[in-house]
XYZ file of C-alpha atoms in Angstrom:
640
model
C -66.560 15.905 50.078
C -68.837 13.035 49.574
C -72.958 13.697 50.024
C -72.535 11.083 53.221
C -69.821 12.818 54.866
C -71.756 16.247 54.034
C -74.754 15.085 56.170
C -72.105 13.585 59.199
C -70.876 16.895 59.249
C -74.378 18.905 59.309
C -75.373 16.352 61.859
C -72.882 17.206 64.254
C -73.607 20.920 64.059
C -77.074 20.675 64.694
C -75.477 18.828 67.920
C -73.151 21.121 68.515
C -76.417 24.074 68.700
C -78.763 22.040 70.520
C -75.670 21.341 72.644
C -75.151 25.829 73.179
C -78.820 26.337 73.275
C -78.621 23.754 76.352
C -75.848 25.598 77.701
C -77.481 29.235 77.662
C -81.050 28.252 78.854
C -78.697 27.214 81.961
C -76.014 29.694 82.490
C -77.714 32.845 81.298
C -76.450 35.267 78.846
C -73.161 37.276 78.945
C -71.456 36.380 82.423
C -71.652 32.713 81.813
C -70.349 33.104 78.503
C -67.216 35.369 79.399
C -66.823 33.564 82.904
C -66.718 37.103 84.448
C -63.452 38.443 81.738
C -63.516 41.051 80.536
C -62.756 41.997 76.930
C -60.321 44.529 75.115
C -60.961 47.407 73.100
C -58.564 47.620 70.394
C -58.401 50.432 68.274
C -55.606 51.992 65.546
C -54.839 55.223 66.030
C -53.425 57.862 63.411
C -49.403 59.010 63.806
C -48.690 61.945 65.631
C -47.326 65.022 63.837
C -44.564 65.695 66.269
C -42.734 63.118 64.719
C -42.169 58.481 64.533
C -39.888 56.700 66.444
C -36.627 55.524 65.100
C -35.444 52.311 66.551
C -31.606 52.408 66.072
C -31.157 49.121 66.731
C -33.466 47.836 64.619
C -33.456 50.078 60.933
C -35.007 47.153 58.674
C -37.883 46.409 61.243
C -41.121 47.956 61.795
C -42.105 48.982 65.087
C -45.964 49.128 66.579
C -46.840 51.800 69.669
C -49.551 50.950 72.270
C -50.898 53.140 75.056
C -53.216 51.942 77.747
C -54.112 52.424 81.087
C -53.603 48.327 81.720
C -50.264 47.777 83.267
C -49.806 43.926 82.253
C -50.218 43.530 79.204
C -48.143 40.722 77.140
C -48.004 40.280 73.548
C -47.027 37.531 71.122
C -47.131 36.554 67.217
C -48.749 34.103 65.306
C -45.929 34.226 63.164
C -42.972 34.723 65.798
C -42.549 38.046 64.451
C -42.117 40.158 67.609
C -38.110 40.671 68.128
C -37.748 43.459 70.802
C -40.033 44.391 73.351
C -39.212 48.237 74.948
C -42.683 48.510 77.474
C -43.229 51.152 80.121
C -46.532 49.991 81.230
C -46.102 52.760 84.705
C -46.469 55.090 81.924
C -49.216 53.081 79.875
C -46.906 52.799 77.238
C -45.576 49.553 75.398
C -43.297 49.420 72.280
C -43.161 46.438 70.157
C -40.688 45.926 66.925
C -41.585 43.788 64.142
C -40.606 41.937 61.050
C -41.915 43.711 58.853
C -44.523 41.123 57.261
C -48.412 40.346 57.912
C -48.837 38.866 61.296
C -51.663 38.304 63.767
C -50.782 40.205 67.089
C -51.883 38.431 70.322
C -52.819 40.573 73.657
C -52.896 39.020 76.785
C -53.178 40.231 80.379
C -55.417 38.158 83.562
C -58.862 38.985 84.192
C -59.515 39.560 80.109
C -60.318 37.602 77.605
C -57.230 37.308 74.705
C -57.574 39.728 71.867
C -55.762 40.006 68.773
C -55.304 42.430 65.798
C -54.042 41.883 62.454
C -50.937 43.788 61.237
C -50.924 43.847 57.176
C -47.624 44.011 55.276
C -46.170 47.315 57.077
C -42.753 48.266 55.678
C -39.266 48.953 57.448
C -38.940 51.588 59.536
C -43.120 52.129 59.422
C -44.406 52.753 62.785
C -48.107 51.923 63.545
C -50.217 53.196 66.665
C -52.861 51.209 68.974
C -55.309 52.509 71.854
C -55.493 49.103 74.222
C -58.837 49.761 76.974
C -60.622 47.595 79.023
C -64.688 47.131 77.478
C -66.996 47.664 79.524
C -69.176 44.135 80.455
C -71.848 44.391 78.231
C -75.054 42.274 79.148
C -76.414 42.090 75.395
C -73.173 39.537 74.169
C -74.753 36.590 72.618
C -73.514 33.158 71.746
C -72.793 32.546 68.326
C -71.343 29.239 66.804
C -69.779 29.202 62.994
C -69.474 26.083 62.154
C -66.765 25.890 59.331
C -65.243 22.884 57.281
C -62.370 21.894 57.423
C -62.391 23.090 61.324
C -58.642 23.643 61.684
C -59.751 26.870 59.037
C -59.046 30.401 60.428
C -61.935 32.777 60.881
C -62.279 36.093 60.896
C -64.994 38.050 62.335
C -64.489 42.064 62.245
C -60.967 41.297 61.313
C -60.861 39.554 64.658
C -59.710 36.105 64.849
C -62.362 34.203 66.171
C -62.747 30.270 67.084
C -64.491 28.106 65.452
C -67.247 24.949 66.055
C -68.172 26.624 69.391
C -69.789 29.316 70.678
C -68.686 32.754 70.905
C -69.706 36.344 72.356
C -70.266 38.725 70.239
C -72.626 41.945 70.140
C -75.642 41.827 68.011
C -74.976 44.067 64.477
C -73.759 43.007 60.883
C -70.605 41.525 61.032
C -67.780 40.757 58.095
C -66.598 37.669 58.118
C -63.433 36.192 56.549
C -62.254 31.886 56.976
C -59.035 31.327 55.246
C -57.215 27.559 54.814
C -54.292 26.805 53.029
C -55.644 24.315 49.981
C -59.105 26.512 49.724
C -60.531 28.845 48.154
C -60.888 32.017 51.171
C -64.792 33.277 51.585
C -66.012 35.988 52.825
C -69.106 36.956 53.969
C -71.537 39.328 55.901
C -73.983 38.455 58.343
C -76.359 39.900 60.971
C -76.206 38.714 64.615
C -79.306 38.688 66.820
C -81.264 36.219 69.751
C -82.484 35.021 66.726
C -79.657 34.201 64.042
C -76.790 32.506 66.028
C -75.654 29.714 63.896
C -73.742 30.081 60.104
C -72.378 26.759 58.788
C -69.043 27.476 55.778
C -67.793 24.738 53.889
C -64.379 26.133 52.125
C -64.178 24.770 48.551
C -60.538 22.875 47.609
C -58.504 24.135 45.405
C -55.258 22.709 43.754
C -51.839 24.004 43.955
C -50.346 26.893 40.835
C -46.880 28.337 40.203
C -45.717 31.017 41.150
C -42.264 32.442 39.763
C -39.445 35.136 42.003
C -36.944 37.088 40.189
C -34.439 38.866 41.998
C -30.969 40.535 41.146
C -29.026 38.740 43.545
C -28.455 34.953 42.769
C -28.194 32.631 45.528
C -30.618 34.933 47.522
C -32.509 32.654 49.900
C -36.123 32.088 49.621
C -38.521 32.278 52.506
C -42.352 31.578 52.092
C -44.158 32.003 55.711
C -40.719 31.890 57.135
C -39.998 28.670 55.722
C -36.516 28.731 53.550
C -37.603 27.248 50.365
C -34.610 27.308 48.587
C -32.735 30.525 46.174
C -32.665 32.392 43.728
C -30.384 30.657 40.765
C -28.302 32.211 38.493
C -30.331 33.522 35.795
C -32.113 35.248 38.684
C -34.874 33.220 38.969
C -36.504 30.808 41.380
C -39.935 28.825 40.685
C -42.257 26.762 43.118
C -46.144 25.896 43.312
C -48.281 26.739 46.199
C -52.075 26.744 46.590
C -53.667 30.080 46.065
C -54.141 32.864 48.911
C -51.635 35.183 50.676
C -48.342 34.404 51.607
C -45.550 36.042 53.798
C -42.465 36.041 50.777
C -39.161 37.298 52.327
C -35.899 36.719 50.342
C -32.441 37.244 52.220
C -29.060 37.363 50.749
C -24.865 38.265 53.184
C -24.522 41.596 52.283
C -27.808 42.784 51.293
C -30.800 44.099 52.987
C -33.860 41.590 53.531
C -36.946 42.356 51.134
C -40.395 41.213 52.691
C -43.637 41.305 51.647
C -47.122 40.058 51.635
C -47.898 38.268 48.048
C -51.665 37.238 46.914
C -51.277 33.957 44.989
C -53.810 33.171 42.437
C -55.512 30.644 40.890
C -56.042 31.868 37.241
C -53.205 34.890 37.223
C -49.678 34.741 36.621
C -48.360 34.745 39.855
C -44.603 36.462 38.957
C -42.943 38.744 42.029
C -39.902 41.136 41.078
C -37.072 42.211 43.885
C -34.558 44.311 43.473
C -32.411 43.755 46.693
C -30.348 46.283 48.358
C -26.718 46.247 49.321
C -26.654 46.444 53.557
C -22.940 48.053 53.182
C -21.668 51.404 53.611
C -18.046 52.401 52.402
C -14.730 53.048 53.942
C -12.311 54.978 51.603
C -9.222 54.918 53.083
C -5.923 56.985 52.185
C -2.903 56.569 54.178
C 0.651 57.606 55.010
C 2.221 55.485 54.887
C 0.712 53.084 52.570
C 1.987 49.903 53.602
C 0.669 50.722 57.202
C -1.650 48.088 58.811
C -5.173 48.190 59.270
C -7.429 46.788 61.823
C -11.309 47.308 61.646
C -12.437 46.208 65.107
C -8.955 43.540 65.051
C -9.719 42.272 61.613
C -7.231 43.323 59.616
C -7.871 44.819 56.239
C -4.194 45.814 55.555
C -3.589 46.781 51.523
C -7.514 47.935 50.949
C -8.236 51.372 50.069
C -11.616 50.725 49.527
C -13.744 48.694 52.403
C -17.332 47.553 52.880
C -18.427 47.634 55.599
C -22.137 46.524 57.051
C -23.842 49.764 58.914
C -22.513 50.061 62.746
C -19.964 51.156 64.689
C -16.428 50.168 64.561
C -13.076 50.724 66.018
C -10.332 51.571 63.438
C -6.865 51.227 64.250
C -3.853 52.156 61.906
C -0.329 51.128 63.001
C 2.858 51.046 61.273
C 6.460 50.262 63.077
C 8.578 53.234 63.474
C 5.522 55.542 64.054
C 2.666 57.172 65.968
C -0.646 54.833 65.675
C -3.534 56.129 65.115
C -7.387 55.063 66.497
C -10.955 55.926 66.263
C -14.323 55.050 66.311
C -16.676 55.343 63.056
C -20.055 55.112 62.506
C -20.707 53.330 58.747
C -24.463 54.415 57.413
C -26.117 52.459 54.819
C -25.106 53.545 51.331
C -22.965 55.972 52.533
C -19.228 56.753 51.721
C -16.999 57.758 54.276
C -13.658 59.265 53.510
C -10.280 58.644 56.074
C -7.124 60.527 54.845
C -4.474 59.191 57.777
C -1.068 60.655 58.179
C 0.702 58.603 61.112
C 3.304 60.910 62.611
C 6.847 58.618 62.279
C 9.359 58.929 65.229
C 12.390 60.556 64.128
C 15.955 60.815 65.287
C 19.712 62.587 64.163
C 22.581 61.604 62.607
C 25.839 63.864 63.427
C 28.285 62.626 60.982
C 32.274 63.655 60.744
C 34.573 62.468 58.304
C 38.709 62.361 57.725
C 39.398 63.207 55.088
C 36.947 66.379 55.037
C 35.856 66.302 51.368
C 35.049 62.472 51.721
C 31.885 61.541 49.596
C 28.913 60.128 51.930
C 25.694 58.594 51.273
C 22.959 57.814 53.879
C 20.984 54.232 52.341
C 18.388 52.988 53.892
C 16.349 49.836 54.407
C 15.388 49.514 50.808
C 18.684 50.405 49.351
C 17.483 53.841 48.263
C 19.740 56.758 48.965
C 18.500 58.686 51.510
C 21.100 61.885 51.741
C 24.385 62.416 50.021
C 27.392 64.873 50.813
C 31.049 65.993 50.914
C 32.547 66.072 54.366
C 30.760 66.340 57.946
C 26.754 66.652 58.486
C 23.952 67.218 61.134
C 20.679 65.469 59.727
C 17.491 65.895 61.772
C 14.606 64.031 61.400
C 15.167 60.907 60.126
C 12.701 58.361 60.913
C 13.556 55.921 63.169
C 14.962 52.151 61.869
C 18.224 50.825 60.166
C 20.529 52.812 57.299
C 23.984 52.108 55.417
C 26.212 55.158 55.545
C 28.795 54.955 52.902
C 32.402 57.390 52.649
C 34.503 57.349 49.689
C 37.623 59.664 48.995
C 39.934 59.663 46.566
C 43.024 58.001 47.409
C 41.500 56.139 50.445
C 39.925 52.906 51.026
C 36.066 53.447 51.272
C 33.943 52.343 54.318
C 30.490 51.328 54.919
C 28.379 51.013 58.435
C 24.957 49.904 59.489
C 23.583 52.449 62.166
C 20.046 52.768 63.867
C 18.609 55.660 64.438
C 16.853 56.075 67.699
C 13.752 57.616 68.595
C 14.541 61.291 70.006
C 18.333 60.446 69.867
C 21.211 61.619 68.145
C 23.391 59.446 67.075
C 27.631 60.927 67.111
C 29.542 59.089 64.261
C 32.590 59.442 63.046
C 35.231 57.953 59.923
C 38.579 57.984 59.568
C 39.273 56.738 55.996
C 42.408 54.483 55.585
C 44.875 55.823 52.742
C 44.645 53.516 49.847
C 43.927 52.113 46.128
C 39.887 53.319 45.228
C 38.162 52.993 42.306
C 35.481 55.540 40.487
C 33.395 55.543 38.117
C 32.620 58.742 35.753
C 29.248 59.889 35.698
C 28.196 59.200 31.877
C 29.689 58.011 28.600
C 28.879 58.684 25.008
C 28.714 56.826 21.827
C 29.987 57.380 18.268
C 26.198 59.007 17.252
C 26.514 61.361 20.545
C 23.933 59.433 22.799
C 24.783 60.456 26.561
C 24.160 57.385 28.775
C 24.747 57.637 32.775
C 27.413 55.131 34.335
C 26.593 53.383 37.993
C 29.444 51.494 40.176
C 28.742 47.977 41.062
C 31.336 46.867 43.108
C 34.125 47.882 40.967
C 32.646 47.848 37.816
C 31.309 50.712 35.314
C 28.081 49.902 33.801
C 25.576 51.906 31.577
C 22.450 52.415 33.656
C 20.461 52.916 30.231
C 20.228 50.549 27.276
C 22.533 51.047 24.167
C 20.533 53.330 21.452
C 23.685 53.722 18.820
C 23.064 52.858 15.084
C 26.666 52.745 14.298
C 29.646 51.117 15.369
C 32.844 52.174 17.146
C 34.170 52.778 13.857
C 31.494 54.567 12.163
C 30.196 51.735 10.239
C 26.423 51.124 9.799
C 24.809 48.950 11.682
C 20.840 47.600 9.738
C 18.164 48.267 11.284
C 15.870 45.426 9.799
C 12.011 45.702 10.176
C 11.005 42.789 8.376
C 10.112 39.576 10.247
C 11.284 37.126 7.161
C 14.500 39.615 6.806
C 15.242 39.140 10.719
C 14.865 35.044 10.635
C 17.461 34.723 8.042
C 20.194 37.136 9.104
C 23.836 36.113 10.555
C 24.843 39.839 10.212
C 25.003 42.879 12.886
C 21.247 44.314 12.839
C 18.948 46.175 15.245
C 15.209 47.626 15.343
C 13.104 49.483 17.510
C 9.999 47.017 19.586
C 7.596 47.149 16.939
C 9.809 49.156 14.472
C 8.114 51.762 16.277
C 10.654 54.783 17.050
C 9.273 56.247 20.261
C 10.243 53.616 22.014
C 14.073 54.225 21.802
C 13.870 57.225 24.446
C 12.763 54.587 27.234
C 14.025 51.157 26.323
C 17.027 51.808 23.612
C 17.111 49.288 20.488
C 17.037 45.415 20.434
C 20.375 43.772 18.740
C 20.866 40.866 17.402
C 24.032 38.615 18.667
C 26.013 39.239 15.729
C 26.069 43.120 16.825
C 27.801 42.136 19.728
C 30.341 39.935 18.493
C 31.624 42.556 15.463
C 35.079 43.224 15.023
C 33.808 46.819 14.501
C 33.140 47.424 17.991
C 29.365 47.786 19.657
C 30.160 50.161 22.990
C 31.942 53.199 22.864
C 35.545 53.526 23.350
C 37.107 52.153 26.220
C 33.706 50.328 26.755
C 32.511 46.580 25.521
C 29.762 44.312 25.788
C 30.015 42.525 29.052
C 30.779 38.757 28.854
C 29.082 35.772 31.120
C 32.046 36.247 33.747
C 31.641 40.155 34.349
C 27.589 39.560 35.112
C 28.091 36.584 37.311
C 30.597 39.405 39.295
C 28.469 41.716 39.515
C 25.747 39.250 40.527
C 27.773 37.856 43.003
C 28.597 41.176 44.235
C 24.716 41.887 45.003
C 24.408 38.577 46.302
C 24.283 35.328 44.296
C 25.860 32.457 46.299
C 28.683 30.737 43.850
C 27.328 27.811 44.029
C 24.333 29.511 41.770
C 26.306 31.752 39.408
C 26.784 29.319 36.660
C 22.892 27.479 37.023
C 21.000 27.367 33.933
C 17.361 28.557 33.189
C 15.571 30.210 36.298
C 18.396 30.136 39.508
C 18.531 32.405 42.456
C 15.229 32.364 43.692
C 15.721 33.038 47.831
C 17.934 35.793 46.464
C 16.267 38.876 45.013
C 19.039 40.004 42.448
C 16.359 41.318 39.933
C 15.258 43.380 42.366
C 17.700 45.017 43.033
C 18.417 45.815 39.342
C 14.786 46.755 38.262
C 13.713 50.654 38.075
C 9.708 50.611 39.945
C 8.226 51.736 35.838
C 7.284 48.787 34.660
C 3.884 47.542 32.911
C 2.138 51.035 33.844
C -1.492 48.599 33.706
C -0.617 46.298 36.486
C 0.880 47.024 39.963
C 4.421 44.911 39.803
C 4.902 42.680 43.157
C 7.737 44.866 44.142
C 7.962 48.634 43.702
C 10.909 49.113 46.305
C 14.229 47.753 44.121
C 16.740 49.236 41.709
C 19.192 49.517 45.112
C 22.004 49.128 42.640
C 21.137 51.698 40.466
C 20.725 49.459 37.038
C 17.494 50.906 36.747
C 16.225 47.764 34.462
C 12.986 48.434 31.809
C 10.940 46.010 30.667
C 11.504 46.755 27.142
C 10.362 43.326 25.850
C 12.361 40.775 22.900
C 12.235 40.208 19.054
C 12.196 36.188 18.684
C 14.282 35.042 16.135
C 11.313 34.305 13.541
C 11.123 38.043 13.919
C 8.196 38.540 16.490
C 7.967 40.649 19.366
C 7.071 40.157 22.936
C 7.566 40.934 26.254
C 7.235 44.694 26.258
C 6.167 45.491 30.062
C 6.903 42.433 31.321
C 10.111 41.032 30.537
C 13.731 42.534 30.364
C 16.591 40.894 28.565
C 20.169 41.654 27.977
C 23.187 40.005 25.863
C 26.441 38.879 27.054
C 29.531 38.893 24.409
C 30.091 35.053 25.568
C 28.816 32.842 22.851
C 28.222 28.562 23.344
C 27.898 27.353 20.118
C 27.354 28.219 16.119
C 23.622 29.374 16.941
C 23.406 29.899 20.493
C 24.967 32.672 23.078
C 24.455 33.241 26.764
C 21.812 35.757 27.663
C 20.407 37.074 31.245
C 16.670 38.021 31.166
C 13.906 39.656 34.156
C 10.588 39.133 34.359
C 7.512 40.831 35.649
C 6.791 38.040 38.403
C 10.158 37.402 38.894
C 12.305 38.302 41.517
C 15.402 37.011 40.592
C 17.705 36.943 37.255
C 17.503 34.765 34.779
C 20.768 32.969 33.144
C 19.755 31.472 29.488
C 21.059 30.366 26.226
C 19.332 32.372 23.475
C 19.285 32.004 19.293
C 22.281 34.524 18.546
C 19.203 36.001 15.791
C 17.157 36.629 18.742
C 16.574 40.436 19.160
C 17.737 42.199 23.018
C 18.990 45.036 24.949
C 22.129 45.861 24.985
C 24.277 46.917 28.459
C 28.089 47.901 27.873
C 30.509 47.463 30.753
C 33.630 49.887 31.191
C 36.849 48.399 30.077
């Protein structure tokens, strides 16, 4: 400020006093100062030791408690920071919660003059305590002017706010006195009031803005200085800005994690750096169910497929439904950082099957919606509980033409059927085969074929003649004779997956499959494809074919890559029970194992190349390809 607009200012406050001293020798001393108001007592009080309020609404607030015998009170913040007002003034009793930051709390009620008390920094869930009473009128006030540059500064007298550039009551005594303004340096000071000492002139000194750094463990937390969003926290975990020293309200806010507020002191010659370490504002829902694939609804959102659910604190309505059986609903209360356990069982509707058959040693099978057999037997049966929804039963008999039937079971029905099998041609299967080294494999029907339901493991032809089992890549590359090898040359994995062969294995004159037994050709797996149920107009497609038709589904057992969950664990309806048990390429690498199955035919197409069918992990459907006859896969063998 310049040394001319110093002596302006002084000036006018020597007109401003002349101006009070006019004013008093006219309208006396406290009653023409207060215009007949009177003023509030305001006093904290300590907490009670029966116990603090918990406002259950409100768990990341603060809360302030008032009693007093004056029934109309109101009260307001200089910072907006009052969100819930819960008064019983009958009782003398008002309750006020708070953001939980410094704030200037204003008291009003007719007939007194407005006080206010300061609230510093409390944190959540504190609970601070106020005595509110009327003061008595006290005939020694006296008029006091503080005369402060700039003017729009805030004083403090007693920790009261007080105004400025006019004149005030206050008792005579020593008084603190604080004046704060953003851009200056604060001053404090104390002085003694009396008839004779009523005027103090402040002139705040300007000072220039400094940084000030936030780090946080939350990136993209919001920033809030005063209130004011001032941008976030980026992803190193920092955020920087410059403001002029004194204290600030800093609040940083972040979906899913509780608010952190405080008050910071900014200044000028420090390094102004502020840590957080933000909170999640979740509890947890752990959720095991029966059945799994049942729905879930968290007050109508659904959250069907999660077993483990975050959930902000509250109360909720849970609902777990699932067609076919009892649903299930309650209501749970989620605490902050706290787990909550749900084991569900929903009780399915059941119904009964009485089943007769002619002839009475007929073979039956119960299937049900996801081709897995449900029940099996000779002749008639009574079966109770059965859940409720659609099955295939099956009869076969020797001599007799079989028959198959889609039934529903009812809810608290029983359902009468009965067969008569028509006398007729019928064709079986055996239950297992073996090869020339004494390897047992088990046989499934598919339509009327005999297949292997386990991949070939022999190291010897039909007739007893060697077959190599080549471990070298280089030796692999270059071969155009029978060979085979275990994925990886590694032996253990014969027991689940069987060997790889090359082509030329399958086309010996020595014989691959047992007796009465071959490798099956393009033809037999395009009819057993089409008997699971490939359109024709698909069955000779090259490369990836049969997509709205889930053929591989049907043929893959659930074990597959044990590290991921497979998109469908519900197949292997025909009983093929297909592995993953991976390639050899025909440079002699390998791949695939746990997510990819493959399979020769006998049919070749040309010098190098032979037809081939293949699986894969994200595939729901079967593959038809044209592989390098040195290429390394599973073999299937198909009864003659």
């Amino acid at each position: 400020m310049s040394n001319d607009m110093k002596r302006e200012w002084f000036l006018r406050s020597m007109l401003v006093t002349m101006a009070m001293f006019v004013v008093l020798i006219f309208a006396g001393t406290s009653d023409a100062q207060t215009g007949n108001l009177q003023r509030f007592s305001i006093t904290p009080m300590p907490s009670p030791s029966a116990g603090v309020a918990v406002f259950r609404d409100h768990p990341n607030k603060a809360g302030i408690i008032i009693e007093s015998p004056i029934t109309n009170l109101s009260f307001s913040s200089n910072m907006d920071g009052i969100v819930d007002q819960r008064s019983e003034p009958g009782r003398g009793r008002y309750v006020l919660v708070i953001e939980p930051f410094t704030q200037i709390i204003v008291v009003d009620a007719p007939g007194y003059i407005q006080g206010r008390f300061r609230v510093g920094n409390p944190a959540a869930r504190d609970v601070l305590y106020y005595e509110i009473e009327a003061e008595e009128s006290d005939p020694e006030l006296i008029s006091v002017i503080f005369n402060v540059q700039p003017q729009n500064a805030r004083l403090y007298v007693d920790d009261q706010l007080t105004e400025t550039n006019q004149a005030v009551p206050l008792l005579p005594g020593t008084k603190t006195v604080r004046i704060e303004q953003e851009g200056h340096r604060p001053l404090e000071d104390v002085v003694k009031v009396s008839p004779q000492n009523i005027l103090f002139n402040y002139e705040l000194q300007e000072v220039d803005i400094v940084p000030m750094q936030v780090r946080a463990n939350v990136p993209g937390a919001r920033v809030l200085i005063d209130r004011v969003d001032q941008g976030s926290i980026d992803q190193s975990g920092l955020f920087g800005y410059f403001l002029y020293p004194g204290e600030y309200v800093l609040s940083l806010q972040a979906s899913g994690y509780l608010p952190a507020n405080t008050t910071i002191d900014v200044h000028e010659e420090e390094q102004n750096f502020f840590e957080f370490e933000l909170e999640p504002n979740v509890g947890i829902l752990e959720l095991s169910l029966r059945p799994e694939e049942a729905t879930v609804l968290i007050n109508r959102q659904d959250y069907s497929g999660r077993h483990t659910i975050e959930l902000a604190p509250g109360r909720y309505r849970l609902q777990v439904e699932n067609e076919g059986y009892d649903s299930h609903s309650e209501s749970i209360e989620i605490e902050l950082n706290q787990t909550i356990n749900r084991e569900i069982t929903l009780q399915p509707h059941f119904g009964s099957l009485q089943f007769m058959v002619t002839p009475g040693d007929a073979r039956v099978r119960l299937v049900d919606g996801d081709d897995q057999v449900v029940e099996s037997w000779h002749g008639l049966r009574l079966l109770r509980g059965l859940k409720v929804g659609e099955y295939t039963i099956v009869a076969e008999a020797a001599g007799h033409q079989p028959r198959e039937q889609r039934i529903q079971i009812m809810r608290d029905e029983t359902l009468e059927l009965r067969f008569e099998l028509i006398e007729g041609d019928s064709f079986f299967c055996e239950n297992y085969v073996r090869d020339i080294d004494s390897n047992e494999y088990a046989v499934i029907q598919i339509g009327e074929q005999c297949w292997m339901a386990e991949n070939l493991r022999t190291t010897r032809y039909r007739d007893g003649s060697r077959i190599l089992n080549v471990q070298s890549a280089s030796d692999w590359g270059s071969l155009q004779t029978g060979a085979w090898v275990h994925y990886e040359n590694q032996s253990l994995q014969e027991v689940e997956y069987g060997k790889l062969y090359n082509w030329y294995a399958v086309d010996s004159d020595h014989g691959l499959c047992p007796e009465g037994w071959h490798v099956p050709g393009d033809e037999d797996w395009m009819e057993m494809e089409q008997y699971l149920g490939m359109p024709d107009s698909e069955l000779r497609g090259q490369g990836d074919r049969g997509l709205t038709h889930s053929i591989g589904d049907k043929l893959r057992k659930t074990m597959w890559n044990r590290s991921r969950t497979h998109i469908s664990d519900s197949g292997n309806g025909s009983g093929f029970s297909a592995l993953s048990g991976g390639f050899r390429n025909y440079y002699g690498v390998f791949f695939g194992r746990g997510n990819l199955a493959g399979w020769w035919t006998a049919s070749g197409d040309s010098v190098t190349r032979a037809w081939s069918r293949s699986i894969g992990i994200n595939e729901s459907h079967v593959s038809r390809n044209l592989s390098n006859k040195r290429s390394g896969y599973s073999v299937r063998c198909i009864q003659e």
